[in-house]
PDB file of C-alpha atoms in Angstrom:
ATOM      1  CA  MET Z   4     105.820 110.087 118.687  1.00 46.00           C
ATOM      2  CA  SER Z   5     103.237 110.869 115.919  1.00 46.00           C
ATOM      3  CA  ASN Z   6     104.256 108.362 113.727  1.00 50.00           C
ATOM      4  CA  HIS Z   7     103.420 105.903 116.639  1.00 51.00           C
ATOM      5  CA  LEU Z   8     100.253 107.362 117.393  1.00 50.00           C
ATOM      6  CA  LYS Z   9      99.132 107.157 113.678  1.00 48.00           C
ATOM      7  CA  SER Z  10      99.946 103.641 113.575  1.00 53.00           C
ATOM      8  CA  VAL Z  11      97.591 102.956 116.919  1.00 54.00           C
ATOM      9  CA  LEU Z  12      94.994 104.590 114.834  1.00 49.00           C
ATOM     10  CA  ILE Z  13      95.913 102.715 111.665  1.00 53.00           C
ATOM     11  CA  GLY Z  14      95.458  99.624 113.324  1.00 57.00           C
ATOM     12  CA  SER Z  15      91.938 100.838 114.371  1.00 54.00           C
ATOM     13  CA  VAL Z  16      91.092 101.682 110.703  1.00 50.00           C
ATOM     14  CA  VAL Z  17      92.051  98.169 109.485  1.00 52.00           C
ATOM     15  CA  VAL Z  18      89.609  96.644 112.053  1.00 53.00           C
ATOM     16  CA  GLY Z  19      87.088  99.160 110.854  1.00 52.00           C
ATOM     17  CA  ALA Z  20      87.760  98.240 106.943  1.00 49.00           C
ATOM     18  CA  LEU Z  21      87.564  94.443 107.928  1.00 50.00           C
ATOM     19  CA  VAL Z  22      84.228  94.712 109.487  1.00 46.00           C
ATOM     20  CA  THR Z  23      82.799  96.858 106.857  1.00 45.00           C
ATOM     21  CA  SER Z  24      83.551  94.310 104.064  1.00 44.00           C
ATOM     22  CA  CYS Z  25      81.858  91.163 105.511  1.00 43.00           C
ATOM     23  CA  GLY Z  26      78.506  89.711 105.148  1.00 44.00           C
ATOM     24  CA  ASN Z  27      75.305  88.941 107.327  1.00 43.00           C
ATOM     25  CA  ASP Z  28      74.646  86.487 110.014  1.00 41.00           C
ATOM     26  CA  ASP Z  29      71.188  85.157 111.149  1.00 50.00           C
ATOM     27  CA  GLU Z  30      72.362  84.691 114.734  1.00 63.00           C
ATOM     28  CA  GLY Z  31      73.604  87.473 117.139  1.00 80.00           C
ATOM     29  CA  LEU Z  32      74.876  90.409 115.544  1.00 91.00           C
ATOM     30  CA  SER Z  33      74.438  91.629 111.837  1.00 94.00           C
ATOM     31  CA  ALA Z  34      77.855  92.397 110.254  1.00 94.00           C
ATOM     32  CA  VAL Z  35      76.518  96.207 109.862  1.00 95.00           C
ATOM     33  CA  GLU Z  36      75.669  95.921 113.649  1.00 95.00           C
ATOM     34  CA  PHE Z  37      78.867  94.470 114.352  1.00 96.00           C
ATOM     35  CA  ARG Z  38      80.775  97.159 112.444  1.00 93.00           C
ATOM     36  CA  ASP Z  39      78.888  99.991 114.030  1.00 96.00           C
ATOM     37  CA  GLN Z  40      79.422  98.706 117.500  1.00 96.00           C
ATOM     38  CA  ALA Z  41      83.291  98.030 116.766  1.00 96.00           C
ATOM     39  CA  SER Z  42      83.436 101.476 114.830  1.00 95.00           C
ATOM     40  CA  ALA Z  43      82.339 103.114 118.237  1.00 96.00           C
ATOM     41  CA  ILE Z  44      84.587 101.055 120.305  1.00 96.00           C
ATOM     42  CA  ILE Z  45      87.547 102.158 118.376  1.00 94.00           C
ATOM     43  CA  CYS Z  46      86.556 105.706 118.011  1.00 95.00           C
ATOM     44  CA  GLU Z  47      86.251 106.177 121.866  1.00 94.00           C
ATOM     45  CA  GLY Z  48      89.227 104.253 122.586  1.00 92.00           C
ATOM     46  CA  ASP Z  49      91.182 106.420 120.295  1.00 91.00           C
ATOM     47  CA  GLN Z  50      89.898 109.699 121.727  1.00 93.00           C
ATOM     48  CA  GLU Z  51      90.906 108.580 125.149  1.00 90.00           C
ATOM     49  CA  ILE Z  52      94.489 107.530 123.748  1.00 90.00           C
ATOM     50  CA  GLY Z  53      94.627 110.771 121.786  1.00 90.00           C
ATOM     51  CA  ALA Z  54      93.664 112.891 124.763  1.00 89.00           C
ATOM     52  CA  ALA Z  55      95.975 111.342 127.238  1.00 85.00           C
ATOM     53  CA  LEU Z  56      99.096 111.725 124.803  1.00 87.00           C
ATOM     54  CA  GLY Z  57      98.117 115.227 123.919  1.00 89.00           C
ATOM     55  CA  GLN Z  58      98.485 116.200 127.665  1.00 83.00           C
ATOM     56  CA  VAL Z  59     101.938 114.448 127.433  1.00 86.00           C
ATOM     57  CA  PHE Z  60     103.261 115.863 124.081  1.00 86.00           C
ATOM     58  CA  GLY Z  61     101.325 119.107 124.110  1.00 84.00           C
ATOM     59  CA  GLY Z  62     103.959 121.042 125.923  1.00 83.00           C
ATOM     60  CA  GLY Z  63     107.603 120.765 126.585  1.00 85.00           C
ATOM     61  CA  GLU Z  64     109.801 117.852 126.921  1.00 89.00           C
ATOM     62  CA  PRO Z  65     107.951 115.225 128.675  1.00 92.00           C
ATOM     63  CA  THR Z  66     109.586 113.322 131.746  1.00 91.00           C
ATOM     64  CA  PRO Z  67     110.453 109.698 131.809  1.00 92.00           C
ATOM     65  CA  GLU Z  68     106.891 109.245 134.276  1.00 93.00           C
ATOM     66  CA  GLN Z  69     105.072 110.972 131.689  1.00 92.00           C
ATOM     67  CA  LEU Z  70     106.183 108.888 129.070  1.00 93.00           C
ATOM     68  CA  GLU Z  71     105.360 105.766 131.085  1.00 94.00           C
ATOM     69  CA  ASP Z  72     102.018 106.823 131.481  1.00 93.00           C
ATOM     70  CA  ALA Z  73     101.326 107.434 127.887  1.00 92.00           C
ATOM     71  CA  LEU Z  74     102.916 104.006 127.038  1.00 94.00           C
ATOM     72  CA  ALA Z  75     100.374 102.506 129.630  1.00 95.00           C
ATOM     73  CA  THR Z  76      97.695 104.536 128.156  1.00 93.00           C
ATOM     74  CA  ILE Z  77      98.287 103.426 124.687  1.00 93.00           C
ATOM     75  CA  ILE Z  78      98.775  99.619 125.977  1.00 95.00           C
ATOM     76  CA  SER Z  79      95.866  99.449 128.188  1.00 95.00           C
ATOM     77  CA  GLY Z  80      93.739 101.429 125.602  1.00 94.00           C
ATOM     78  CA  SER Z  81      94.872  99.027 122.826  1.00 95.00           C
ATOM     79  CA  ARG Z  82      94.026  95.931 124.958  1.00 96.00           C
ATOM     80  CA  GLY Z  83      90.562  97.319 126.018  1.00 95.00           C
ATOM     81  CA  GLN Z  84      89.546  97.949 122.335  1.00 96.00           C
ATOM     82  CA  ALA Z  85      90.803  94.431 121.488  1.00 96.00           C
ATOM     83  CA  ASP Z  86      88.891  92.962 124.130  1.00 97.00           C
ATOM     84  CA  GLU Z  87      85.667  94.898 123.578  1.00 97.00           C
ATOM     85  CA  ILE Z  88      85.620  93.840 119.854  1.00 97.00           C
ATOM     86  CA  ASP Z  89      86.357  90.316 120.755  1.00 96.00           C
ATOM     87  CA  ALA Z  90      83.363  90.543 123.279  1.00 96.00           C
ATOM     88  CA  LEU Z  91      81.074  91.317 120.620  1.00 95.00           C
ATOM     89  CA  ALA Z  92      80.731  88.014 119.224  1.00 86.00           C
ATOM     90  CA  ALA Z  93      81.316  88.705 115.523  1.00 93.00           C
ATOM     91  CA  PRO Z  94      78.760  87.275 112.993  1.00 95.00           C
ATOM     92  CA  SER Z  95      80.041  83.299 112.003  1.00 93.00           C
ATOM     93  CA  ASP Z  96      80.974  84.098 108.670  1.00 94.00           C
ATOM     94  CA  MET Z  97      83.336  87.097 110.292  1.00 94.00           C
ATOM     95  CA  GLU Z  98      84.770  85.242 113.078  1.00 94.00           C
ATOM     96  CA  ALA Z  99      87.911  83.762 111.844  1.00 95.00           C
ATOM     97  CA  ASP Z 100      88.810  86.931 110.015  1.00 95.00           C
ATOM     98  CA  VAL Z 101      88.201  88.943 113.267  1.00 95.00           C
ATOM     99  CA  ASP Z 102      89.970  86.557 115.530  1.00 95.00           C
ATOM    100  CA  ALA Z 103      92.985  86.623 113.252  1.00 96.00           C
ATOM    101  CA  LEU Z 104      93.109  90.476 113.063  1.00 94.00           C
ATOM    102  CA  LEU Z 105      92.529  90.519 117.018  1.00 96.00           C
ATOM    103  CA  ALA Z 106      95.490  88.056 117.526  1.00 97.00           C
ATOM    104  CA  GLU Z 107      97.881  90.159 115.325  1.00 96.00           C
ATOM    105  CA  TRP Z 108      96.635  93.393 117.267  1.00 95.00           C
ATOM    106  CA  ARG Z 109      97.348  91.741 120.751  1.00 97.00           C
ATOM    107  CA  SER Z 110     100.694  90.835 119.607  1.00 97.00           C
ATOM    108  CA  ALA Z 111     101.268  94.480 118.261  1.00 95.00           C
ATOM    109  CA  THR Z 112     100.155  95.629 121.642  1.00 95.00           C
ATOM    110  CA  SER Z 113     102.598  93.091 123.370  1.00 96.00           C
ATOM    111  CA  ALA Z 114     105.499  94.231 121.298  1.00 94.00           C
ATOM    112  CA  ALA Z 115     104.980  97.741 122.041  1.00 93.00           C
ATOM    113  CA  GLU Z 116     104.808  97.095 125.665  1.00 95.00           C
ATOM    114  CA  ALA Z 117     108.135  95.157 125.460  1.00 94.00           C
ATOM    115  CA  GLN Z 118     109.691  97.996 123.676  1.00 93.00           C
ATOM    116  CA  GLY Z 119     109.405 100.248 127.004  1.00 93.00           C
ATOM    117  CA  LEU Z 120     110.093 103.773 126.705  1.00 92.00           C
ATOM    118  CA  GLY Z 121     112.233 103.118 123.579  1.00 92.00           C
ATOM    119  CA  PHE Z 122     108.619 102.798 121.602  1.00 91.00           C
ATOM    120  CA  PHE Z 123     108.802 106.754 121.498  1.00 88.00           C
ATOM    121  CA  GLU Z 124     112.276 106.622 120.148  1.00 87.00           C
ATOM    122  CA  SER Z 125     112.089 104.006 117.485  1.00 82.00           C
ATOM    123  CA  ASP Z 126     110.723 103.786 114.132  1.00 82.00           C
ATOM    124  CA  ASP Z 127     110.102  99.920 114.808  1.00 78.00           C
ATOM    125  CA  ASP Z 128     106.440 100.416 115.210  1.00 75.00           C
ATOM    126  CA  PRO Z 129     104.673  97.165 115.968  1.00 85.00           C
ATOM    127  CA  TRP Z 130     101.564  98.162 114.536  1.00 79.00           C
TER     128      TRP Z 130
END
């Protein structure tokens, strides 16, 4: 399980790295503002996912229902983060890169969802 959680968090770090390397835009958010807001979204979402997973995997062997809840938390958290970052309206010079990254992020989230509970047993991590 820890490999999957690490991959979710790595995906979040990739977004942070992308937005820190981009320039400024005269309209809307600046690159710094975008980066700061995206980072806050990522941190908050990762804390929520981590807390939920800690409850499931912090003790004995989780039940199938607990695993389903954990997977639902990962999927909804990942989708929510992507949607919130998308809603920020990236500066125009970052827009194509952010759109491409968000498309990959959403694809990975869908792949994880398609794995079902096998997500926790497989080394085939979509992120």
